[in-house]
Amino acid sequence: MARDGTVRETAEEVARFAADYKALREALGRVIVGQEDAVRGTLLCLFAGGHLLLEGVPGTGKTLLVRTLAKAVNLTFGRVQCTPDLMPADVLGTWMIHEEDGKRTFGFRHGPVFANILLADEVNRATPKTQSALLEAMEERQVTAGSDTFPLPRPFVLLATQNPIEMEGTFPLPEAQMDRFLLKALVSSPSVEEIETILERTTTETLPQAPTVLDGERVLAMQALARQVPLGDRARNWIARLVYATRPDTDGSVDLARRYLRYGASARAAQALALCGKVLALADGRAAVSRDDLRSVAQAALRHRIVLNFEGEAEGITTHAVIEQALEAVR
């Protein structure tokens, strides 16, 4: 694929992307047991250049997944343990007076957000003020402090974990911030067999370690290649109709959306579907997006972008059911 977006013979590039994707997946698999959806979502966000929200109860390996990814791709890693007393300056950084060799200077001290991979652990335990501090970093890859703007390193990926919103001591993320996450992956509790494997790996003298298989330069190259994959007219129309079907105020919306949704999916949902479809195609050794690629990522791309109304919550309607009905409507 040429840099201007035209298509040419790219068998070697596509094959190398698929091989590197597989190598990274296998590296994570040496440490992470199960959690196929969460691992796939992590890889999709890394190569699509987006952010991931991981939701699950404590003890399901969310933090371990993010730390393992940073080691496997040899990128700088920053971590923020979100608590109610966490302040925006604790995440972004602050202006401070530095003293060296008897001289004092006034400068900006970078916070943990200035890393290639940032883990915001239990993000919904931070207050809304601190949660909102990440909006600019997520969207524009920069931090503004006073009148100065500081670019974040590239690549920059935010991987946030959150406990289910029903748990005590949590603050629901605002809709504007939820929309900035490319995908939302649900992290399930391990099965009996997976618990046995976890015990086998983690209760011995040596803990499993993921090898380093990629670096930052290669990740950026794979991100650029993913954006060059063409999106056919049919796939583009399918994405647009799917997103449109989730909007309760349109003629093309499905019945569950009209009755039980307060907000439908935004244009960012369409972008997420397209980018993840391109990554999935390359990971499978193809240079064209299929509707199967798009269908397989639809739940993760839409579930956090549609909001139930009061009636939907009272009736026990799930976003999963709404998305499934929308998928049926655009078959």
PDB file of C-alpha atoms in Angstrom, residues 50-243:
ATOM      1  CA  GLY A  50      -7.027   4.042  20.238  1.00  0.00           C
ATOM      2  CA  HIS A  51      -7.780   3.630  23.916  1.00  0.00           C
ATOM      3  CA  LEU A  52      -9.315   0.676  25.740  1.00  0.00           C
ATOM      4  CA  LEU A  53     -11.637   0.450  28.734  1.00  0.00           C
ATOM      5  CA  LEU A  54     -11.419  -2.855  30.606  1.00  0.00           C
ATOM      6  CA  GLU A  55     -14.306  -3.613  32.941  1.00  0.00           C
ATOM      7  CA  GLY A  56     -14.318  -6.465  35.421  1.00  0.00           C
ATOM      8  CA  VAL A  57     -14.295  -7.317  39.083  1.00  0.00           C
ATOM      9  CA  PRO A  58     -10.971  -7.183  40.978  1.00  0.00           C
ATOM     10  CA  GLY A  59      -8.572 -10.077  40.553  1.00  0.00           C
ATOM     11  CA  THR A  60      -9.267 -10.908  36.897  1.00  0.00           C
ATOM     12  CA  GLY A  61      -5.854  -9.898  35.502  1.00  0.00           C
ATOM     13  CA  LYS A  62      -6.661  -6.475  34.037  1.00  0.00           C
ATOM     14  CA  THR A  63      -3.594  -4.745  35.449  1.00  0.00           C
ATOM     15  CA  LEU A  64      -1.353  -7.708  34.629  1.00  0.00           C
ATOM     16  CA  LEU A  65      -2.497  -7.574  30.999  1.00  0.00           C
ATOM     17  CA  VAL A  66      -1.487  -3.926  30.608  1.00  0.00           C
ATOM     18  CA  ARG A  67       1.904  -4.368  32.311  1.00  0.00           C
ATOM     19  CA  THR A  68       2.626  -7.415  30.179  1.00  0.00           C
ATOM     20  CA  LEU A  69       1.761  -5.535  26.988  1.00  0.00           C
ATOM     21  CA  ALA A  70       4.169  -2.701  27.831  1.00  0.00           C
ATOM     22  CA  LYS A  71       7.003  -5.174  28.341  1.00  0.00           C
ATOM     23  CA  ALA A  72       6.248  -7.140  25.177  1.00  0.00           C
ATOM     24  CA  VAL A  73       6.401  -4.045  22.961  1.00  0.00           C
ATOM     25  CA  ASN A  74       9.300  -2.380  24.845  1.00  0.00           C
ATOM     26  CA  LEU A  75       7.439   0.886  25.423  1.00  0.00           C
ATOM     27  CA  THR A  76       7.529   3.256  28.369  1.00  0.00           C
ATOM     28  CA  PHE A  77       4.883   2.490  30.953  1.00  0.00           C
ATOM     29  CA  GLY A  78       3.071   4.851  33.285  1.00  0.00           C
ATOM     30  CA  ARG A  79       0.582   3.922  35.975  1.00  0.00           C
ATOM     31  CA  VAL A  80      -1.999   5.903  37.891  1.00  0.00           C
ATOM     32  CA  GLN A  81      -3.783   4.248  40.788  1.00  0.00           C
ATOM     33  CA  CYS A  82      -7.068   6.113  40.807  1.00  0.00           C
ATOM     34  CA  THR A  83      -8.506   7.012  44.201  1.00  0.00           C
ATOM     35  CA  PRO A  84     -11.033   9.634  45.323  1.00  0.00           C
ATOM     36  CA  ASP A  85      -8.249  11.954  46.539  1.00  0.00           C
ATOM     37  CA  LEU A  86      -6.307  11.827  43.246  1.00  0.00           C
ATOM     38  CA  MET A  87      -5.896  15.296  41.706  1.00  0.00           C
ATOM     39  CA  PRO A  88      -5.453  16.226  38.009  1.00  0.00           C
ATOM     40  CA  ALA A  89      -1.885  17.392  38.679  1.00  0.00           C
ATOM     41  CA  ASP A  90      -1.059  13.899  39.985  1.00  0.00           C
ATOM     42  CA  VAL A  91      -1.840  12.575  36.503  1.00  0.00           C
ATOM     43  CA  LEU A  92      -0.788  15.346  34.127  1.00  0.00           C
ATOM     44  CA  GLY A  93       2.052  17.018  36.023  1.00  0.00           C
ATOM     45  CA  THR A  94       2.538  20.467  37.518  1.00  0.00           C
ATOM     46  CA  TRP A  95       4.764  23.520  37.474  1.00  0.00           C
ATOM     47  CA  MET A  96       7.443  23.357  40.156  1.00  0.00           C
ATOM     48  CA  ILE A  97      10.548  25.157  41.321  1.00  0.00           C
ATOM     49  CA  HIS A  98      13.678  23.082  40.729  1.00  0.00           C
ATOM     50  CA  GLU A  99      16.911  23.728  42.574  1.00  0.00           C
ATOM     51  CA  GLU A 100      20.222  22.501  41.179  1.00  0.00           C
ATOM     52  CA  ASP A 101      23.756  23.705  41.932  1.00  0.00           C
ATOM     53  CA  GLY A 102      22.345  26.548  43.981  1.00  0.00           C
ATOM     54  CA  LYS A 103      20.199  27.822  41.119  1.00  0.00           C
ATOM     55  CA  ARG A 104      16.434  27.809  41.080  1.00  0.00           C
ATOM     56  CA  THR A 105      14.415  27.352  37.913  1.00  0.00           C
ATOM     57  CA  PHE A 106      10.697  27.184  37.320  1.00  0.00           C
ATOM     58  CA  GLY A 107       9.645  24.325  35.069  1.00  0.00           C
ATOM     59  CA  PHE A 108       6.980  21.780  34.316  1.00  0.00           C
ATOM     60  CA  ARG A 109       7.331  18.364  35.927  1.00  0.00           C
ATOM     61  CA  HIS A 110       5.752  15.709  33.746  1.00  0.00           C
ATOM     62  CA  GLY A 111       3.205  13.386  35.281  1.00  0.00           C
ATOM     63  CA  PRO A 112       2.737   9.673  34.586  1.00  0.00           C
ATOM     64  CA  VAL A 113       0.577  10.458  31.536  1.00  0.00           C
ATOM     65  CA  PHE A 114       3.800  11.140  29.613  1.00  0.00           C
ATOM     66  CA  ALA A 115       4.345   7.490  28.695  1.00  0.00           C
ATOM     67  CA  ASN A 116       3.651   5.334  25.649  1.00  0.00           C
ATOM     68  CA  ILE A 117       1.267   3.090  27.566  1.00  0.00           C
ATOM     69  CA  LEU A 118      -0.651   4.567  30.468  1.00  0.00           C
ATOM     70  CA  LEU A 119      -2.581   2.392  32.882  1.00  0.00           C
ATOM     71  CA  ALA A 120      -5.381   4.206  34.707  1.00  0.00           C
ATOM     72  CA  ASP A 121      -6.193   1.559  37.287  1.00  0.00           C
ATOM     73  CA  GLU A 122      -9.769   1.598  38.640  1.00  0.00           C
ATOM     74  CA  VAL A 123     -10.448   4.834  36.757  1.00  0.00           C
ATOM     75  CA  ASN A 124     -14.014   5.072  38.033  1.00  0.00           C
ATOM     76  CA  ARG A 125     -12.770   5.435  41.614  1.00  0.00           C
ATOM     77  CA  ALA A 126     -11.325   8.851  40.708  1.00  0.00           C
ATOM     78  CA  THR A 127     -13.565  11.905  40.987  1.00  0.00           C
ATOM     79  CA  PRO A 128     -15.124  13.416  37.832  1.00  0.00           C
ATOM     80  CA  LYS A 129     -12.657  16.322  38.023  1.00  0.00           C
ATOM     81  CA  THR A 130      -9.692  13.969  37.712  1.00  0.00           C
ATOM     82  CA  GLN A 131     -11.397  11.782  35.128  1.00  0.00           C
ATOM     83  CA  SER A 132     -11.973  14.820  32.912  1.00  0.00           C
ATOM     84  CA  ALA A 133      -8.287  15.743  33.135  1.00  0.00           C
ATOM     85  CA  LEU A 134      -7.574  12.890  30.712  1.00  0.00           C
ATOM     86  CA  LEU A 135      -9.906  14.158  27.954  1.00  0.00           C
ATOM     87  CA  GLU A 136      -7.325  16.278  26.130  1.00  0.00           C
ATOM     88  CA  ALA A 137      -4.668  13.591  26.406  1.00  0.00           C
ATOM     89  CA  MET A 138      -7.010  10.957  24.979  1.00  0.00           C
ATOM     90  CA  GLU A 139      -8.255  13.025  22.047  1.00  0.00           C
ATOM     91  CA  GLU A 140      -5.362  15.306  21.101  1.00  0.00           C
ATOM     92  CA  ARG A 141      -2.352  13.440  22.538  1.00  0.00           C
ATOM     93  CA  GLN A 142      -1.197  16.522  24.402  1.00  0.00           C
ATOM     94  CA  VAL A 143      -1.376  18.180  27.823  1.00  0.00           C
ATOM     95  CA  THR A 144      -2.031  21.877  28.374  1.00  0.00           C
ATOM     96  CA  ALA A 145      -0.713  23.416  31.586  1.00  0.00           C
ATOM     97  CA  GLY A 146      -1.300  27.129  31.905  1.00  0.00           C
ATOM     98  CA  SER A 147      -0.428  28.683  28.559  1.00  0.00           C
ATOM     99  CA  ASP A 148       1.934  25.893  27.497  1.00  0.00           C
ATOM    100  CA  THR A 149       1.130  22.707  25.612  1.00  0.00           C
ATOM    101  CA  PHE A 150       3.232  19.560  25.870  1.00  0.00           C
ATOM    102  CA  PRO A 151       2.917  16.728  23.302  1.00  0.00           C
ATOM    103  CA  LEU A 152       2.670  13.183  24.549  1.00  0.00           C
ATOM    104  CA  PRO A 153       5.076  10.515  23.287  1.00  0.00           C
ATOM    105  CA  ARG A 154       4.088   8.407  20.311  1.00  0.00           C
ATOM    106  CA  PRO A 155       2.554   5.930  20.326  1.00  0.00           C
ATOM    107  CA  PHE A 156       0.248   6.837  23.196  1.00  0.00           C
ATOM    108  CA  VAL A 157      -2.392   4.386  24.367  1.00  0.00           C
ATOM    109  CA  LEU A 158      -4.519   4.709  27.489  1.00  0.00           C
ATOM    110  CA  LEU A 159      -5.663   1.430  28.960  1.00  0.00           C
ATOM    111  CA  ALA A 160      -8.107   2.073  31.780  1.00  0.00           C
ATOM    112  CA  THR A 161      -9.593  -0.502  34.102  1.00  0.00           C
ATOM    113  CA  GLN A 162     -12.820  -0.032  35.988  1.00  0.00           C
ATOM    114  CA  ASN A 163     -14.925  -1.975  38.417  1.00  0.00           C
ATOM    115  CA  PRO A 164     -18.569  -2.597  37.525  1.00  0.00           C
ATOM    116  CA  ILE A 165     -20.514   0.596  38.189  1.00  0.00           C
ATOM    117  CA  GLU A 166     -22.747  -1.166  40.687  1.00  0.00           C
ATOM    118  CA  MET A 167     -19.860  -1.492  43.154  1.00  0.00           C
ATOM    119  CA  GLU A 168     -19.564   0.977  46.038  1.00  0.00           C
ATOM    120  CA  GLY A 169     -17.215   3.951  45.845  1.00  0.00           C
ATOM    121  CA  THR A 170     -17.327   4.410  42.082  1.00  0.00           C
ATOM    122  CA  PHE A 171     -17.998   7.486  39.917  1.00  0.00           C
ATOM    123  CA  PRO A 172     -19.486   6.713  36.478  1.00  0.00           C
ATOM    124  CA  LEU A 173     -17.387   8.077  33.626  1.00  0.00           C
ATOM    125  CA  PRO A 174     -19.046  10.943  31.712  1.00  0.00           C
ATOM    126  CA  GLU A 175     -20.457  10.134  28.268  1.00  0.00           C
ATOM    127  CA  ALA A 176     -17.916  12.390  26.538  1.00  0.00           C
ATOM    128  CA  GLN A 177     -15.048  10.436  28.046  1.00  0.00           C
ATOM    129  CA  MET A 178     -16.624   7.031  27.399  1.00  0.00           C
ATOM    130  CA  ASP A 179     -16.936   7.998  23.738  1.00  0.00           C
ATOM    131  CA  ARG A 180     -13.186   8.568  23.526  1.00  0.00           C
ATOM    132  CA  PHE A 181     -12.438   4.936  24.302  1.00  0.00           C
ATOM    133  CA  LEU A 182     -12.092   3.037  21.042  1.00  0.00           C
ATOM    134  CA  LEU A 183     -13.366  -0.206  22.615  1.00  0.00           C
ATOM    135  CA  LYS A 184     -14.755  -1.474  25.880  1.00  0.00           C
ATOM    136  CA  ALA A 185     -13.842  -5.051  26.788  1.00  0.00           C
ATOM    137  CA  LEU A 186     -15.577  -7.054  29.492  1.00  0.00           C
ATOM    138  CA  VAL A 187     -13.177  -9.115  31.596  1.00  0.00           C
ATOM    139  CA  SER A 188     -14.863 -12.254  32.874  1.00  0.00           C
ATOM    140  CA  SER A 189     -13.973 -14.389  35.865  1.00  0.00           C
ATOM    141  CA  PRO A 190     -11.776 -17.398  34.991  1.00  0.00           C
ATOM    142  CA  SER A 191     -13.183 -20.880  34.549  1.00  0.00           C
ATOM    143  CA  VAL A 192     -12.154 -23.890  36.634  1.00  0.00           C
ATOM    144  CA  GLU A 193      -9.585 -24.960  34.058  1.00  0.00           C
ATOM    145  CA  GLU A 194      -8.180 -21.434  33.821  1.00  0.00           C
ATOM    146  CA  ILE A 195      -7.876 -21.158  37.606  1.00  0.00           C
ATOM    147  CA  GLU A 196      -5.880 -24.391  37.617  1.00  0.00           C
ATOM    148  CA  THR A 197      -3.559 -22.973  34.941  1.00  0.00           C
ATOM    149  CA  ILE A 198      -3.160 -19.739  36.892  1.00  0.00           C
ATOM    150  CA  LEU A 199      -2.193 -21.692  39.995  1.00  0.00           C
ATOM    151  CA  GLU A 200       0.307 -23.735  38.020  1.00  0.00           C
ATOM    152  CA  ARG A 201       1.960 -20.623  36.595  1.00  0.00           C
ATOM    153  CA  THR A 202       1.943 -18.307  39.601  1.00  0.00           C
ATOM    154  CA  THR A 203       2.623 -20.452  42.656  1.00  0.00           C
ATOM    155  CA  THR A 204       6.018 -21.750  41.632  1.00  0.00           C
ATOM    156  CA  GLU A 205       9.461 -20.285  42.199  1.00  0.00           C
ATOM    157  CA  THR A 206       9.626 -18.600  38.787  1.00  0.00           C
ATOM    158  CA  LEU A 207       6.819 -16.445  37.410  1.00  0.00           C
ATOM    159  CA  PRO A 208       6.138 -16.447  33.652  1.00  0.00           C
ATOM    160  CA  GLN A 209       7.500 -13.476  31.702  1.00  0.00           C
ATOM    161  CA  ALA A 210       6.534 -12.161  28.277  1.00  0.00           C
ATOM    162  CA  PRO A 211       9.386 -11.755  25.795  1.00  0.00           C
ATOM    163  CA  THR A 212       9.899  -8.457  23.999  1.00  0.00           C
ATOM    164  CA  VAL A 213       8.742  -8.982  20.399  1.00  0.00           C
ATOM    165  CA  LEU A 214       8.156  -5.437  19.063  1.00  0.00           C
ATOM    166  CA  ASP A 215       9.309  -1.876  19.661  1.00  0.00           C
ATOM    167  CA  GLY A 216       7.780   1.577  19.372  1.00  0.00           C
ATOM    168  CA  GLU A 217       8.981   2.168  15.820  1.00  0.00           C
ATOM    169  CA  ARG A 218       7.399  -1.072  14.632  1.00  0.00           C
ATOM    170  CA  VAL A 219       4.131  -0.317  16.435  1.00  0.00           C
ATOM    171  CA  LEU A 220       3.927   3.069  14.696  1.00  0.00           C
ATOM    172  CA  ALA A 221       4.606   1.414  11.342  1.00  0.00           C
ATOM    173  CA  MET A 222       1.829  -1.124  11.956  1.00  0.00           C
ATOM    174  CA  GLN A 223      -0.550   1.672  12.957  1.00  0.00           C
ATOM    175  CA  ALA A 224       0.241   3.500   9.725  1.00  0.00           C
ATOM    176  CA  LEU A 225      -0.231   0.352   7.645  1.00  0.00           C
ATOM    177  CA  ALA A 226      -3.634  -0.320   9.229  1.00  0.00           C
ATOM    178  CA  ARG A 227      -4.900   3.091   8.153  1.00  0.00           C
ATOM    179  CA  GLN A 228      -3.899   2.376   4.562  1.00  0.00           C
ATOM    180  CA  VAL A 229      -6.192  -0.650   4.272  1.00  0.00           C
ATOM    181  CA  PRO A 230      -9.060   0.300   1.936  1.00  0.00           C
ATOM    182  CA  LEU A 231     -12.611   0.288   3.251  1.00  0.00           C
ATOM    183  CA  GLY A 232     -15.023  -0.820   0.539  1.00  0.00           C
ATOM    184  CA  ASP A 233     -18.266   1.001  -0.226  1.00  0.00           C
ATOM    185  CA  ARG A 234     -20.391  -1.852   1.105  1.00  0.00           C
ATOM    186  CA  ALA A 235     -18.451  -2.057   4.363  1.00  0.00           C
ATOM    187  CA  ARG A 236     -18.658   1.717   4.785  1.00  0.00           C
ATOM    188  CA  ASN A 237     -22.413   1.680   4.167  1.00  0.00           C
ATOM    189  CA  TRP A 238     -22.864  -1.240   6.579  1.00  0.00           C
ATOM    190  CA  ILE A 239     -21.049   0.645   9.343  1.00  0.00           C
ATOM    191  CA  ALA A 240     -23.100   3.787   8.767  1.00  0.00           C
ATOM    192  CA  ARG A 241     -26.412   1.900   8.828  1.00  0.00           C
ATOM    193  CA  LEU A 242     -25.449  -0.004  11.984  1.00  0.00           C
ATOM    194  CA  VAL A 243     -24.582   3.168  13.885  1.00  0.00           C
TER     195      VAL A 243
END
